[in-house]
Each structure stands twice: as structure tokens, then as C-alpha cells.
Coordinates of C-alpha atoms in Angstrom, one line a residue:
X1 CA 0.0 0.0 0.0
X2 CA 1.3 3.4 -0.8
X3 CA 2.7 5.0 2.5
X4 CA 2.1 8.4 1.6
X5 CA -1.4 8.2 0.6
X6 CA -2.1 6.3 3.4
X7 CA -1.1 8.4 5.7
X8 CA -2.7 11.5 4.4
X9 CA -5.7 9.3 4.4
X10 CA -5.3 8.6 8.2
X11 CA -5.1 12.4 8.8
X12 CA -8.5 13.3 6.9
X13 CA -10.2 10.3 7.9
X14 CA -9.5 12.0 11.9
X15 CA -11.2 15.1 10.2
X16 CA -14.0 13.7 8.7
X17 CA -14.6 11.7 12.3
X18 CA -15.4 14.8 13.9
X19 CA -17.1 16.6 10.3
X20 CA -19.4 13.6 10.5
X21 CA -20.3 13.6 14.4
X22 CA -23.4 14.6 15.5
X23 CA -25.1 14.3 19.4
X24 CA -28.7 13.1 18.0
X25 CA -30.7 11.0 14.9
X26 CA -32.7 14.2 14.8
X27 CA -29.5 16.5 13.8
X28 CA -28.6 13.5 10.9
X29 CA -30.4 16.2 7.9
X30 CA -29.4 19.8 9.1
X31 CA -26.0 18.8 10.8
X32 CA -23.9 21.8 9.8
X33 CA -20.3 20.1 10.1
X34 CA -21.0 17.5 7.6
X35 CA -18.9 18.5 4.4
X36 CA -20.7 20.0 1.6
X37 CA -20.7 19.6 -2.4
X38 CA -18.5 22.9 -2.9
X39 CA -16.0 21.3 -0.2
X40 CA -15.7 17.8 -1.5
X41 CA -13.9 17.0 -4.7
X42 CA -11.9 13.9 -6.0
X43 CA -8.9 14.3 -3.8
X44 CA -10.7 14.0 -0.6
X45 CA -12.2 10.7 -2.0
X46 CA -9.9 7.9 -0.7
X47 CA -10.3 9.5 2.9
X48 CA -14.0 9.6 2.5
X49 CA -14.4 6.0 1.5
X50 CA -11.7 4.9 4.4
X51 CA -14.0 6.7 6.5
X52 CA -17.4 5.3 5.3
X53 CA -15.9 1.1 5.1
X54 CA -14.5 1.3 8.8
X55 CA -17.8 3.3 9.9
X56 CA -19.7 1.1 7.7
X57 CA -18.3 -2.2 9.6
X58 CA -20.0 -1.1 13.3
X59 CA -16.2 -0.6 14.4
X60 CA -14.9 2.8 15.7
X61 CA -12.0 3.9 17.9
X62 CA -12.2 6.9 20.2
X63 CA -12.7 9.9 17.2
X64 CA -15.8 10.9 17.9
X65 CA -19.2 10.9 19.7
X66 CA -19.9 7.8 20.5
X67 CA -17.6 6.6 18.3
X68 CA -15.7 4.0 20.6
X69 CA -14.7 0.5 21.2
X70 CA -18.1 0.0 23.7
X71 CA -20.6 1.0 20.8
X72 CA -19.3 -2.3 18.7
X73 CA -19.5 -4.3 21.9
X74 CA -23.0 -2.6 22.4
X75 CA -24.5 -3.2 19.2
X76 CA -23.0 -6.1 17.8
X77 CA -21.7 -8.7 21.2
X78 CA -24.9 -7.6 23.2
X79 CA -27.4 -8.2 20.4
X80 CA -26.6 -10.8 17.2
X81 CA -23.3 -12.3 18.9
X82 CA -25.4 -13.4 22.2
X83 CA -28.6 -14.1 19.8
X84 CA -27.2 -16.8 17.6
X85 CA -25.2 -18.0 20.8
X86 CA -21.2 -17.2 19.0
X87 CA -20.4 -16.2 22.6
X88 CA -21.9 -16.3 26.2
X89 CA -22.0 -13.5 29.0
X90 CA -20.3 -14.0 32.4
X91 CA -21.6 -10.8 33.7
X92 CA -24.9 -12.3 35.2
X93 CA -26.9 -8.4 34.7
X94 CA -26.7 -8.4 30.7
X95 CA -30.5 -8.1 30.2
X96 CA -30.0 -8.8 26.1
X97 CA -28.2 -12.5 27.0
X98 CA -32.0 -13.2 28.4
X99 CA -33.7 -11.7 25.1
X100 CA -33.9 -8.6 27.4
X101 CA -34.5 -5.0 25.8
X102 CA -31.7 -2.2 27.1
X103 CA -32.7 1.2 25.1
X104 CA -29.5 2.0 25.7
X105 CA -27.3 -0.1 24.2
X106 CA -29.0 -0.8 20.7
X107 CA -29.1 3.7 20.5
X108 CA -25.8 3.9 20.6
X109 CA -25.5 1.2 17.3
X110 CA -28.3 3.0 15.6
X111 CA -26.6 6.5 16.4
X112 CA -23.9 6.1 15.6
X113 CA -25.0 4.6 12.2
X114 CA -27.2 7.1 11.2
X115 CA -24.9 10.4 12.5
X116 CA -21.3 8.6 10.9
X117 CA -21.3 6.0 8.8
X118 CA -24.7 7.8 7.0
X119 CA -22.7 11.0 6.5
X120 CA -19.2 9.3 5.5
X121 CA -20.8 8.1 2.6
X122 CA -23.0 10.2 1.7
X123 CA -19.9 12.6 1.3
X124 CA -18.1 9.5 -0.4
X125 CA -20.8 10.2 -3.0
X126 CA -20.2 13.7 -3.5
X127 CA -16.2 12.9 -4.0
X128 CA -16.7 10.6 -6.7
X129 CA -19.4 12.4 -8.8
X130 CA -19.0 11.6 -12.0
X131 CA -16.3 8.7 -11.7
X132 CA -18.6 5.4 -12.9
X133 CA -16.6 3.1 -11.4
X134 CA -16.1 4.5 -7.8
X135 CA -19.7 5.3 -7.7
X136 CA -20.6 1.0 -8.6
X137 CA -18.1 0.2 -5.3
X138 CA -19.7 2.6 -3.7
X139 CA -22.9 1.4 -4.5
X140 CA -21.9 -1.9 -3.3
X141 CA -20.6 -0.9 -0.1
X142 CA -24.2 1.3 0.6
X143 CA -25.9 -2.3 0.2
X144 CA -23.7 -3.9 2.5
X145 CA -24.0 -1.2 5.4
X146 CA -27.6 -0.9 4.8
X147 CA -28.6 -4.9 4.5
X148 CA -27.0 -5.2 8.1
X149 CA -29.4 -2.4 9.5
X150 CA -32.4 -3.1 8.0
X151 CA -32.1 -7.1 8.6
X152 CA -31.9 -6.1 12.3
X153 CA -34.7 -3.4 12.8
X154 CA -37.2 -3.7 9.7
X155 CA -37.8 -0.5 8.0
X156 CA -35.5 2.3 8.6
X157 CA -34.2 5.2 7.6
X158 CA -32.7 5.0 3.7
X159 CA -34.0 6.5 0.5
X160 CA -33.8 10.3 2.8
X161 CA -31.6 9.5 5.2
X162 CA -29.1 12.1 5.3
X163 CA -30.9 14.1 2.6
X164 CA -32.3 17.3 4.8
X165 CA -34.9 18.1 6.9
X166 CA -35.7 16.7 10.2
X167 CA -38.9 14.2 10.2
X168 CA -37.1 11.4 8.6
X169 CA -39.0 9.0 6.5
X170 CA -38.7 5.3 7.2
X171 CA -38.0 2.7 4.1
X172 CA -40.1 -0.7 3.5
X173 CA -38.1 -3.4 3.7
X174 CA -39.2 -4.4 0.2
X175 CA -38.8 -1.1 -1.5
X176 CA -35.6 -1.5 0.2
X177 CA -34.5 -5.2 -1.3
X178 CA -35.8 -4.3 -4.7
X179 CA -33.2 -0.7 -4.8
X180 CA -30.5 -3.5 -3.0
X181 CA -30.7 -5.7 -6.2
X182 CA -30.8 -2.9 -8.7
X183 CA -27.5 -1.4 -7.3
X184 CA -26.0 -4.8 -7.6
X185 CA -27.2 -5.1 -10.7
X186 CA -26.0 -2.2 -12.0
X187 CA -23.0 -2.1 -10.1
X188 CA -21.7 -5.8 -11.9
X189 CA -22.7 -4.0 -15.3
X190 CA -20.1 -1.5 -14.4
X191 CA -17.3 -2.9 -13.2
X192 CA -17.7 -5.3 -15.7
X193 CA -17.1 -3.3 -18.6
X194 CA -14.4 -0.9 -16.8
X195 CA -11.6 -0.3 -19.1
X196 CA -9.1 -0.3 -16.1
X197 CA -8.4 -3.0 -13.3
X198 CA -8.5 -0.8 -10.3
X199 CA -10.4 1.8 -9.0
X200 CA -7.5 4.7 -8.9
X201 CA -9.5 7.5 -6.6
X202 CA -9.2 4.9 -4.4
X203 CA -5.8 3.0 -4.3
X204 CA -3.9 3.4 -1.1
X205 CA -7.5 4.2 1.2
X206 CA -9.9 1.1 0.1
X207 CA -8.6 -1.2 3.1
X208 CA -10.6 -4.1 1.7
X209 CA -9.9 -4.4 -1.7
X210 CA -7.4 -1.2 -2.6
X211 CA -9.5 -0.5 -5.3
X212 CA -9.3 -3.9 -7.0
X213 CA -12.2 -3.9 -9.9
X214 CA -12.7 -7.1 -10.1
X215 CA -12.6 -8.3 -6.1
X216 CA -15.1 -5.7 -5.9
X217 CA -17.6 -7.0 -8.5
X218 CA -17.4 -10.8 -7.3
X219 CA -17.7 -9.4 -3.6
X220 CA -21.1 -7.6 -4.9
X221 CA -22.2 -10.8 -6.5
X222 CA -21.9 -12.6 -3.4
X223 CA -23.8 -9.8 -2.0
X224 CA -26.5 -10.5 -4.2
X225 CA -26.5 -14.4 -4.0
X226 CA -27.3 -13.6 -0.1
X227 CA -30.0 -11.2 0.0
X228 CA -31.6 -13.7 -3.3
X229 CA -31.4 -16.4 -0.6
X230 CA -33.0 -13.9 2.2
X231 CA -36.3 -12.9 -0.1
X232 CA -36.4 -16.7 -0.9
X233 CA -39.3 -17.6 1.2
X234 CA -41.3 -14.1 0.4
X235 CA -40.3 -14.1 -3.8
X236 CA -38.8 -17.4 -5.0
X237 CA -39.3 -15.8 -8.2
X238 CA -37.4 -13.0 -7.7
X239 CA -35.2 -15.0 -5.4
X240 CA -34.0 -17.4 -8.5
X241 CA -33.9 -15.0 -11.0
X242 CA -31.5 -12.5 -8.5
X243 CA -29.2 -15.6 -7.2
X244 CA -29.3 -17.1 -10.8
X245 CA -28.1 -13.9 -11.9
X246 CA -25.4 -13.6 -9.4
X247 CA -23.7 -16.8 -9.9
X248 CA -23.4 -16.4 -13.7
X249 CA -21.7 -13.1 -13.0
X250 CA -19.3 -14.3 -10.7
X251 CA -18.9 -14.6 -7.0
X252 CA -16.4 -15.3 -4.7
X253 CA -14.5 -18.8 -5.2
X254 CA -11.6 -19.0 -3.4
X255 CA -10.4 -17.2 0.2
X256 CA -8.0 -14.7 -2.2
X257 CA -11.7 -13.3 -2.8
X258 CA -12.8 -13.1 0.9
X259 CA -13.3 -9.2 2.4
X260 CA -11.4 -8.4 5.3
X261 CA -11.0 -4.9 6.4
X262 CA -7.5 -4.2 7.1
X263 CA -7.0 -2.9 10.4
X264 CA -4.4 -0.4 11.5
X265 CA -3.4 2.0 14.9
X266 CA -6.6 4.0 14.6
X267 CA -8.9 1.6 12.8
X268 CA -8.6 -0.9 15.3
X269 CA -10.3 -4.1 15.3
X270 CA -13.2 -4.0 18.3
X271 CA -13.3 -7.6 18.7
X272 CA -10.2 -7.7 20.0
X273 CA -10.6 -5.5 22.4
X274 CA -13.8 -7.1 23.6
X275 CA -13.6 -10.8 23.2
X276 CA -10.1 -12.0 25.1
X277 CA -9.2 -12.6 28.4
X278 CA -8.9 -8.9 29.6
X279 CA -12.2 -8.1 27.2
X280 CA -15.7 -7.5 28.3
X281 CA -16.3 -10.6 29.9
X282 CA -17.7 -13.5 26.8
X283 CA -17.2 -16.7 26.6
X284 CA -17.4 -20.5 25.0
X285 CA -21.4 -21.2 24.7
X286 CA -22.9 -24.6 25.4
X287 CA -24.2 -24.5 22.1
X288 CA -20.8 -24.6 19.9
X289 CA -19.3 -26.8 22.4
X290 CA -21.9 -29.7 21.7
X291 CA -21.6 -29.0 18.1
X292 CA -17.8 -28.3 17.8
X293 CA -17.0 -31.7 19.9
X294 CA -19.6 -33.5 18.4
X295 CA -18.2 -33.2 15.2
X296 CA -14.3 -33.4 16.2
X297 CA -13.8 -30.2 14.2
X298 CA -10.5 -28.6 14.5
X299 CA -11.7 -25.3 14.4
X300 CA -12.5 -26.1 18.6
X301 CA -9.1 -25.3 19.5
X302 CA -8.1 -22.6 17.0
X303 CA -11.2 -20.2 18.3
X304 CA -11.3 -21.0 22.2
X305 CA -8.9 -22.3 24.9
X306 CA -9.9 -24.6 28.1
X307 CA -11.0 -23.7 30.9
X308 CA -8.2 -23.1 33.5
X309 CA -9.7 -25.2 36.3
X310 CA -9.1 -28.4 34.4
X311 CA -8.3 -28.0 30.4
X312 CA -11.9 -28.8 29.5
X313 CA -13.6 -27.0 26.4
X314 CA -16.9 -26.2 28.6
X315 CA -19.3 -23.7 27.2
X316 CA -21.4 -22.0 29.2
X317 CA -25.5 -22.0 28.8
X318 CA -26.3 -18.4 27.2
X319 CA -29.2 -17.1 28.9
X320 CA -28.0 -18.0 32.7
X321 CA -28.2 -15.0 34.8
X322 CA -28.2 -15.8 38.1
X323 CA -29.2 -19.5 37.6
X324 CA -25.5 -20.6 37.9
X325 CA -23.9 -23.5 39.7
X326 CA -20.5 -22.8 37.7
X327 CA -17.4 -20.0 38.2
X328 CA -15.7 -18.3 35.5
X329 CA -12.4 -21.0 35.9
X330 CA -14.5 -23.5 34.6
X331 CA -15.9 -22.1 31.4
X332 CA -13.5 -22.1 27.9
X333 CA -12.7 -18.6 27.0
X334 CA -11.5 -17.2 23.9
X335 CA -8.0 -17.7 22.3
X336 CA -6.1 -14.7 22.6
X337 CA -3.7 -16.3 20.0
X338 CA -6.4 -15.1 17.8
X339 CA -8.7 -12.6 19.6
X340 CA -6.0 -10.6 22.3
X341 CA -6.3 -7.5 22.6
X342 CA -2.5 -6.8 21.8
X343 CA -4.2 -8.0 18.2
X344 CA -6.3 -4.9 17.8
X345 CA -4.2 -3.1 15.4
X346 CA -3.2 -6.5 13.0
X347 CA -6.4 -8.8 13.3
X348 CA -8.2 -7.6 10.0
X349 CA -12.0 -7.6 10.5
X350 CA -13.8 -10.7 8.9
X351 CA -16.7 -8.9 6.2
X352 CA -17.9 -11.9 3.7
X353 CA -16.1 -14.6 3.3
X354 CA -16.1 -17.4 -0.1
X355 CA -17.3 -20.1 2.0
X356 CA -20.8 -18.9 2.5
X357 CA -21.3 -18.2 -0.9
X358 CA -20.7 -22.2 -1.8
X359 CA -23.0 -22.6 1.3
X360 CA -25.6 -20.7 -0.3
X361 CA -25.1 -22.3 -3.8
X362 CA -25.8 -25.5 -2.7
X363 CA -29.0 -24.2 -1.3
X364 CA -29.9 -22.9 -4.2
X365 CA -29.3 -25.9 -6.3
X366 CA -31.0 -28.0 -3.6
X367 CA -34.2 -24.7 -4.5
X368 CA -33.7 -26.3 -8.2
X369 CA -31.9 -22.8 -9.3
X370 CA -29.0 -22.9 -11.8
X371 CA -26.0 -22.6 -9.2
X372 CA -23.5 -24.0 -12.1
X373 CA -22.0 -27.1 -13.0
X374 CA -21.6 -28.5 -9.7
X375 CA -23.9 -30.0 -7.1
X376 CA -25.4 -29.4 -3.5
X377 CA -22.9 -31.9 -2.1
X378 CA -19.7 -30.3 -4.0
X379 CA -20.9 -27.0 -3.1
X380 CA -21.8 -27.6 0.6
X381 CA -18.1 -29.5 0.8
X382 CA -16.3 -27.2 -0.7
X383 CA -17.5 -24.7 1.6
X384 CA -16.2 -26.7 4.5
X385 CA -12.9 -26.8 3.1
X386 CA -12.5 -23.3 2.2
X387 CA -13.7 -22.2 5.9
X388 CA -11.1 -24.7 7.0
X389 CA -8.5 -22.9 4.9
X390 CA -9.6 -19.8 6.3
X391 CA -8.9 -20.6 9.9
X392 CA -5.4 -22.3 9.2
X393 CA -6.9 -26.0 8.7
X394 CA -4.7 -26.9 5.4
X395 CA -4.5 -30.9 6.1
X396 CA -6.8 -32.3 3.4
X397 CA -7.2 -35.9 4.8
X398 CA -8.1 -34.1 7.7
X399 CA -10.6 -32.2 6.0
X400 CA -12.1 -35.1 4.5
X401 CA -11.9 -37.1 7.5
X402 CA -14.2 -34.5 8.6
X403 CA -16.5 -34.0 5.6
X404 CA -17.3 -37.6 5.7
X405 CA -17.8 -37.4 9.6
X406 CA -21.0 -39.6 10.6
X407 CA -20.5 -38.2 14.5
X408 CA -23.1 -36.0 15.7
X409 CA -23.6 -33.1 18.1
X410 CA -23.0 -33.9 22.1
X411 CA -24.9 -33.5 24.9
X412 CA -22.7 -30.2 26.2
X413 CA -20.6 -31.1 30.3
X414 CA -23.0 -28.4 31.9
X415 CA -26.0 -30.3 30.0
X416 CA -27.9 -30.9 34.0
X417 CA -28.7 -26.8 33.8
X418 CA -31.0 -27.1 31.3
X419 CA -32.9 -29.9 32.8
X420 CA -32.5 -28.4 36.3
X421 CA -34.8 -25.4 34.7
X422 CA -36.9 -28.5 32.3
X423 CA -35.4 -28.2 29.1
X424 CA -34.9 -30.5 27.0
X425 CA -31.2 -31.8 27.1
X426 CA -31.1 -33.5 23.7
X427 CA -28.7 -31.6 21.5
X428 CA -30.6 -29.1 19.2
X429 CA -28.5 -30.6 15.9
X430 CA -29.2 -34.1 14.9
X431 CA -27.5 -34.7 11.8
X432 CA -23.9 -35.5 11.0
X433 CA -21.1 -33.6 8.7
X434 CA -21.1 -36.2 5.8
X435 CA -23.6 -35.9 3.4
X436 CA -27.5 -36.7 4.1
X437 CA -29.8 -38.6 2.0
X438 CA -32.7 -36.4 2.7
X439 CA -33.2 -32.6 1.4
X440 CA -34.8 -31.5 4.9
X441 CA -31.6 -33.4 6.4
X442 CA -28.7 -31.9 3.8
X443 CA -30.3 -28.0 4.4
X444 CA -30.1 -28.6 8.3
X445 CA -26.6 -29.7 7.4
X446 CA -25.5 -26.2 5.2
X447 CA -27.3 -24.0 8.1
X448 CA -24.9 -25.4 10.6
X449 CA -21.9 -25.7 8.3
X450 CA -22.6 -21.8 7.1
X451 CA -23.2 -20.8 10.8
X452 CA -19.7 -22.4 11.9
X453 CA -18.5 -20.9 8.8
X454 CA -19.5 -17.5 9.3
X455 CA -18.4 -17.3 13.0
X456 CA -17.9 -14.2 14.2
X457 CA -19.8 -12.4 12.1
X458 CA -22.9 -12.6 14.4
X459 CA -25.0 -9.8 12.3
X460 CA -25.3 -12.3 8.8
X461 CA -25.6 -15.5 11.0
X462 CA -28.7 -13.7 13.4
X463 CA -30.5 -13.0 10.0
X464 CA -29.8 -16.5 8.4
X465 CA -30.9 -18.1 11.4
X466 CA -34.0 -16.5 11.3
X467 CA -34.5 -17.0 7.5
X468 CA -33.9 -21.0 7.6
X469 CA -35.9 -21.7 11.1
X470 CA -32.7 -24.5 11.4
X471 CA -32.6 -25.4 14.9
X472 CA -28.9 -24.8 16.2
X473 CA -29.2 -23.6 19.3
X474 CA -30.1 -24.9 23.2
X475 CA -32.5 -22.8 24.4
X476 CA -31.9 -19.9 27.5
X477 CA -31.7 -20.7 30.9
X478 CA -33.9 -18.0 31.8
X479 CA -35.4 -15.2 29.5
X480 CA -37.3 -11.7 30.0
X481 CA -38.9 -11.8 26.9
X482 CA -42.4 -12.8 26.9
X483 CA -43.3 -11.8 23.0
X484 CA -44.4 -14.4 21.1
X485 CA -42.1 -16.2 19.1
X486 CA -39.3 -15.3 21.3
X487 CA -39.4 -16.7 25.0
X488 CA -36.5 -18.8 25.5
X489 CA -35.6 -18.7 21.5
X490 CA -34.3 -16.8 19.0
X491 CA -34.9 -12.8 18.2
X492 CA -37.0 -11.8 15.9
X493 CA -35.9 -7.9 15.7
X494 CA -34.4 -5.0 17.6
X495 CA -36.7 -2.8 18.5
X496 CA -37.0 0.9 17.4
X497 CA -35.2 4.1 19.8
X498 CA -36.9 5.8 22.9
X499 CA -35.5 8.9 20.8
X500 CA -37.4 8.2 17.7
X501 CA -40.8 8.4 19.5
X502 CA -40.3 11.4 20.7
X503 CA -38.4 13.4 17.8
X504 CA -39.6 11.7 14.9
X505 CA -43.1 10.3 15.8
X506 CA -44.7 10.6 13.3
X507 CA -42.3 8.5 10.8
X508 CA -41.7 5.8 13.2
X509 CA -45.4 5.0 14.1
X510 CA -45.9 5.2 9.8
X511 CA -42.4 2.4 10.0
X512 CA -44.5 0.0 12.8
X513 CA -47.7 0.6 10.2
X514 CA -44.9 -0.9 7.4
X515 CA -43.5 -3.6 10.0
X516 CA -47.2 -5.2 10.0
X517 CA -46.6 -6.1 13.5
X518 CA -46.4 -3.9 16.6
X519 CA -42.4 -2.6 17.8
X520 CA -41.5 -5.7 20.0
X521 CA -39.0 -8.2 19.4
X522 CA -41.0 -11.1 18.3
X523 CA -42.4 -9.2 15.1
X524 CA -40.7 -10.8 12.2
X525 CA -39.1 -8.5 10.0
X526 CA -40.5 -8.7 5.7
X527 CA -38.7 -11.9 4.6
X528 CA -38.6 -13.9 7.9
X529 CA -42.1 -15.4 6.8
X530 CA -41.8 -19.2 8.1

């Protein structure tokens, strides 16, 4: 990467942290420091799109309001990482490890969304007017940010967010999807036809791709072959024509395509801060322990180490609170060969990875959509390998030791919690690794494989989870949810701001009116239909 232009981008990305801050979502539209038109021109463009990926990834270092390591930890480990059970809570007061609502927490994610990242690239826009090529990444990267947002809340904030004035009109989740796959669209039709292979406004500030043309497109492709599999239950028609359309173009094949966001001193990654030994306090769960060991997978030992009291890989049952009859020696903790802190600044973020895209092939072809020339079972096994590779697993008998694994999930060592409370203490998973003879069988078997596969990034694996229905998890302990279709189970939604009711009323009781359901977290959000 080019030093110089790196370096200059550090400098304006510190300015346009503090351009972009605002105190409140009611300042987002008439927020005088945001750059204007006049001010922004094609040499502040690489700082702008620095500025709008790292904002864009729910990350953020202390360069702003409420731009800090806790809002990460706040939005992301105390919602969709607790949700889909990726890590547990030792802190017994964590209402959201209970399917708890803290208004607190979740504003500071939606803030800080909607008064930086918004801005960043919006002004990323203005930069690159004009410049076809930048604008299609761009594109890309606004479907990426948004998909996450809107997956977690239902209709927000999009087609005017950012744009002026202070009610702020709320987007359908369809009208939504349908401008997600035009952008995609488009954007492929682009970069496909670009007489260049890089994206030069932005070479030396992309820290994902450093402009790369091509990484770009397949990376927006892959996009596309997601969100097709999201609207499959709502649209199939749409849904095959979108992920048909996707795969012919070209997604991501091998890990050179993955997305990481390069991390540096003042793009940190959060996770690291958070998740080790000295972090915020997270854990093993009981629910990757009985599938990790059940399945002898190697990936046991690369993402957690045992718990000090006696070496044992013992997750701990999310949803616990103050039902415990276990210390913190006794539970497996993170590996801080991976996720310590001293970390932060090396440890690129993990975005989209090339496994889940073969994990969502072979669900097509198991939908009867044209995936390619391959099958559900190469797909779904290739997948496996690839998220092997990923995490340092390179042995390939080893691999296909595992692939043709007919073990299954195991009852986890603090199983006697969940019947002191009751609960069922069968292990939620009941089919192997190797290949099933039944369809209902082989797409339980690419939910779990894409949910080990996409571990850590909770915010995909929450809305996939909620799209396939698979059953992955042990229920909670305890919970202080009451809505139906959550109780003791999964999500459904994050529920709108305190601050929205009372500064843009009228907009969010129109959103609840395009929700179909009232602002609690068992409404499902558009596509979650089943």
C-alpha cells in the first residue's frame, strides 16, 4: 500500500470523524459540520471511502461521539453475537443475553449509524461524482452497510436518510431489497465493462480491496446471491432469477476473494478489544461446544482455549443469569492467539467470506436454481474446506476425514442446567457432517456448516438463522422476553429508539404501520415469513 497516501488518508479520515459527528438522529439532515458539495472533490475521495468502510463495519475507535470500542460491543456482542449464541455473557446483569431490551445499548449502534457512517458516505458520493466506477463500489458498499441495519430493525431510515430536513421517512423493507438488487445489478454491469483493473480514486484508502475492480464486483455478486437467498421464502421468483443472476456473473471462489477490512493504529479491530481474556467478559457457549465436539472439528481449539480449572472445552449455557452453579475457571474462553487484545491493530476484520457463498449455492441448487456445474454436495463441501483454509486448517485428509464425519452433536458437560430449569437436554443438531440422503436433512446440514462458517460475524448469522428456522441452538436458561415467538428462543428484531418516539413520531409510528406487527422483538421483520 502506498505509504504516503495512506497516511494523508489517516489524517483526513481524523477530520471527517469529527465533520461527521453529530449528538442526536434528529441532527442527521441539518447537521452543519458534515462537508458540503462545494468542499468535496476527487482528492478528498480515498479519505471519504476509508472513512465510510470502517464506519460502515459497526467498528470505531475513540474519534468521535460515541464513536468508541463499547458502541461495537453494544451493538454487535450484546445483540446478534449473544442471539445466535457465537459467545456467552459472564456478567450475570446483561439483560440482552436473556432476550432482554436495554434502550440504551442498541441507541448507541443506531446513532452512531445514522450520524457517521450515514454521512461518510454520503460525502463519499459527493467525492466521486462523476467517476462510474467509484460510484458502482460505492454502491456496493451502501448495500452492505444498509442490509445489516435493516435485517436487524425492519424498515429504517434510507431512501432520505441524510438528505435534509428533520422528520425522517422510514424505508419498507421491500422497496428496500428491490433498490439492494438494482445497485447490484447495475453495479456488476459497471465494473464489468471498466476499461481499467482498479479503481484509482481509491488506491492506497480502500482497506478491503485497494480499489481492485474485479474483487469488488465478485464481492457484490456474493452480496447479491445472499439477500436472493433472504427474499427466498417471500419471492422465489425474484429470489431465482436474483441468485441465478449472481452466480453467472461471478462470486467469490476462493479465500484470495474473501473481504477483510484491514485494520491499523486508529482503525482498530473492536473484537479484540472485547472478546479476550482482559475483554468484556464473553465466553465459550454450550451450544458450539456440543456441536464443535460432536463433530471433532478442528476449528475447537483454533477459536477457544480450556477452561483453567481443568483444560476442559466447557461452554457455558447463554441465557443464565443468576441461575448458575459454575465459576468463570470452569468455562473455555477465547483464544487470545487469535482474539488478544495486543491484536487490535493486526487482526483484519472478517466482512464476507467465499465459504458462504458455496453454502448458499448449494441451497440454491438443492431450491432447483441454476448454481453452475456442480452439485449441492460439491458445493456444501467445498464450503467446508474453504472455511477450513480460512482458519489455518490446510491438512486435506483431515478435512475429508471431517466432511465424511458420521458423528453428531453432544450433549454439552454443563447439560444438567438445562434440565435443572426442564429443558430438554437433547442436542438441538441431529445430523452428521457427511452428506444426508434427505433434502430437509442436507439443508439442516449447510445452516450449521454456514453458521460455523460465518463465526464471528454474528450480524449475517442472526438473519440467516431467522430465514432457515434450522434449529442450532439450546434454548436460554432464563429469559425476559415474553413476546411471542421469542421466549426462551431466537430474536426476531431489535426494537425501534426511545428517541425516535419522541423526535420523529410521526415516521416511526408510519415504520411500525410498514413492519405489520407492533415494535416488540418477536415481530418478524418482511422476509422472515416461516
Amino acid at each position: 500500500m502506498n505509504t504516503m497516501k495512506y497516511n494523508k488518508g489517516i489524517l483526513l479520515v481524523l477530520l471527517a470523524f469529527l465533520f461527521a459527528c453529530t449528538d442526536d438522529f434528529d441532527e442527521i439532515n441539518t447537521n452543519p459540520n458534515v462537508l458540503t458539495a462545494d468542499q468535496l472533490d476527487a482528492t478528498l475521495a480515498g479519505a471519504s471511502f476509508t472513512n465510510a468502510l470502517y464506519k460502515g463495519t459497526h467498528h470505531g475507535f475513540w474519534t468521535g461521539v460515541q464513536d468508541d470500542i463499547g458502541t461495537y460491543g453494544l451493538i454487535t456482542y450484546l445483540h446478534s453475537t449473544l442471539f445466535v449464541h457465537y459467545q456467552s455473557a459472564l456478567p450475570a446483569n446483561w439483560q440482552t443475553d436473556r432476550n432482554g431490551i436495554n434502550d440504551g445499548w442498541r441507541s448507541r449502534g443506531w446513532t452512531r449509524f445514522y450520524t457517521l457512517a450515514v454521512p461518510a458516505l454520503n460525502n463519499t458520493y459527493k467525492a466521486i461524482e462523476g467517476n462510474a466506477e467509484a460510484t458502482a463500489i460505492v454502491d456496493i458498499w451502501k448495500v452492505f452497510m444498509y442490509h445489516k441495519v435493516t435485517d436487524h430493525w425492519g424498515p429504517v431510515p434510507y431512501s432520505q436518510a441524510g438528505q435534509g430536513g428533520v422528520a425522517v421517512p422510514y424505508d419498507s423493507q421491500e422497496t428496500m431489497y428491490a433498490d439492494f438488487f438494482e445497485k447490484l445489478k447495475n453495479a456488476n454491469a459497471v465494473l464489468s465493462s471498466a476499461s481499467s483493473s482498479t479503481a484509482s480514486v481509491f488506491t492506497g484508502y480502500d482497506r478491503i480491496y485497494n480499489g481492485n475492480i474485479e474483487a469488488w464486483r465478485k464481492f457484490g455478486n456474493s452480496l447479491r446471491l445472499r439477500l436472493a437467498l433472504r427474499i427466498s421464502d417471500v419471492d422465489a421468483s425474484k429470489a431465482k432469477t436474483e441468485a441465478e443472476a449472481a452466480v453467472a456473473a461471478g462470486v467469490m471462489e476462493v479465500n484470495g476473494d474473501n473481504a477483510y477490512y484491514e485494520v491499523s493504529e486508529v482503525t482498530p479491530n473492536n473484537m479484540n478489544f472485547i472478546t479476550g481474556h482482559n475483554g468484556w467478559g464473553f465466553t465459550m457457549t454450550a451450544s458450539m461446544e456440543s456441536i464443535l465436539k460432536g463433530y471433532n472439528d478442528p476449528r475447537l481449539a483454533i477459536w477457544f482455549s480450556p477452561a483453567p480449572v481443568d483444560g476442559e472445552f466447557r461452554g457455558q449455557p447463554n441465557g443464565g443469569g443468576t441461575v448458575r452453579s459454575w465459576v468463570k475457571e470452569d468455562i473455555a474462553a477465547n483464544n487470545d492467539a487469535i482474539w488478544g487484545s495486543d491484536l487490535r491493530n493486526s487482526k483484519a476484520i472478517e466482512l464476507m467470506m467465499a465459504a458462504e457463498s458455496f453454502f448458499n449455492r448449494s441451497e440454491g441448487a438443492l431450491n432447483g436454481w441454476n448454481m453452475g456445474a456442480g452439485t449441492a454436495q460439491g458445493y456444501y463441501e467445498k464450503g467446508i474446506e474453504l472455511s477450513m483454509n480460512q482458519w489455518g486448517v490446510t491438512d486435506a485428509a483431515a478435512i475429508a476425514d471431517y466432511t465424511a464425519g458420521t458423528t453428531k452433536p453432544v450433549e454439552p458437560n454443563l447439560v444438567a442446567e438445562y434440565a435443572a430449569v426442564g429443558l430438554s437436554t437433547t442436542p438441538p443438531v441431529q445430523v452428521s457432517v457427511s452428506w444426508a440422503s434427505s433434502a430437509d436433512d442436507q439443508r439442516t446440514q449447510i445452516a450449521v456448516q454456514k453458521y460455523l462458517a460465518l463465526y464471528p460475524e454474528s450480524w449475517e448469522a442472526w438473519s440467516d438463522l431467522r430465514r432457515t428456522d434450522a434449529n442450532i441452538l439450546y434454548p436460554l436458561l432464563t429469559t425476559e422476553n415474553t413476546d411471542a415467538n421469542v421466549g426462551r428462543g431466537l430474536m426476531k428484531r431489535l426494537t425501534y429508539l426511545p428517541n425516535e418516539y419522541s423526535t420523529n413520531t410521526d415516521e416511526v409510528t408510519k415504520a411500525i404501520s410498514l413492519l405489520g406487527g407492533p415494535d416488540v422483538g418477536g415481530t418478524k421483520v418482511w422476509w422472515d415469513v416461516k
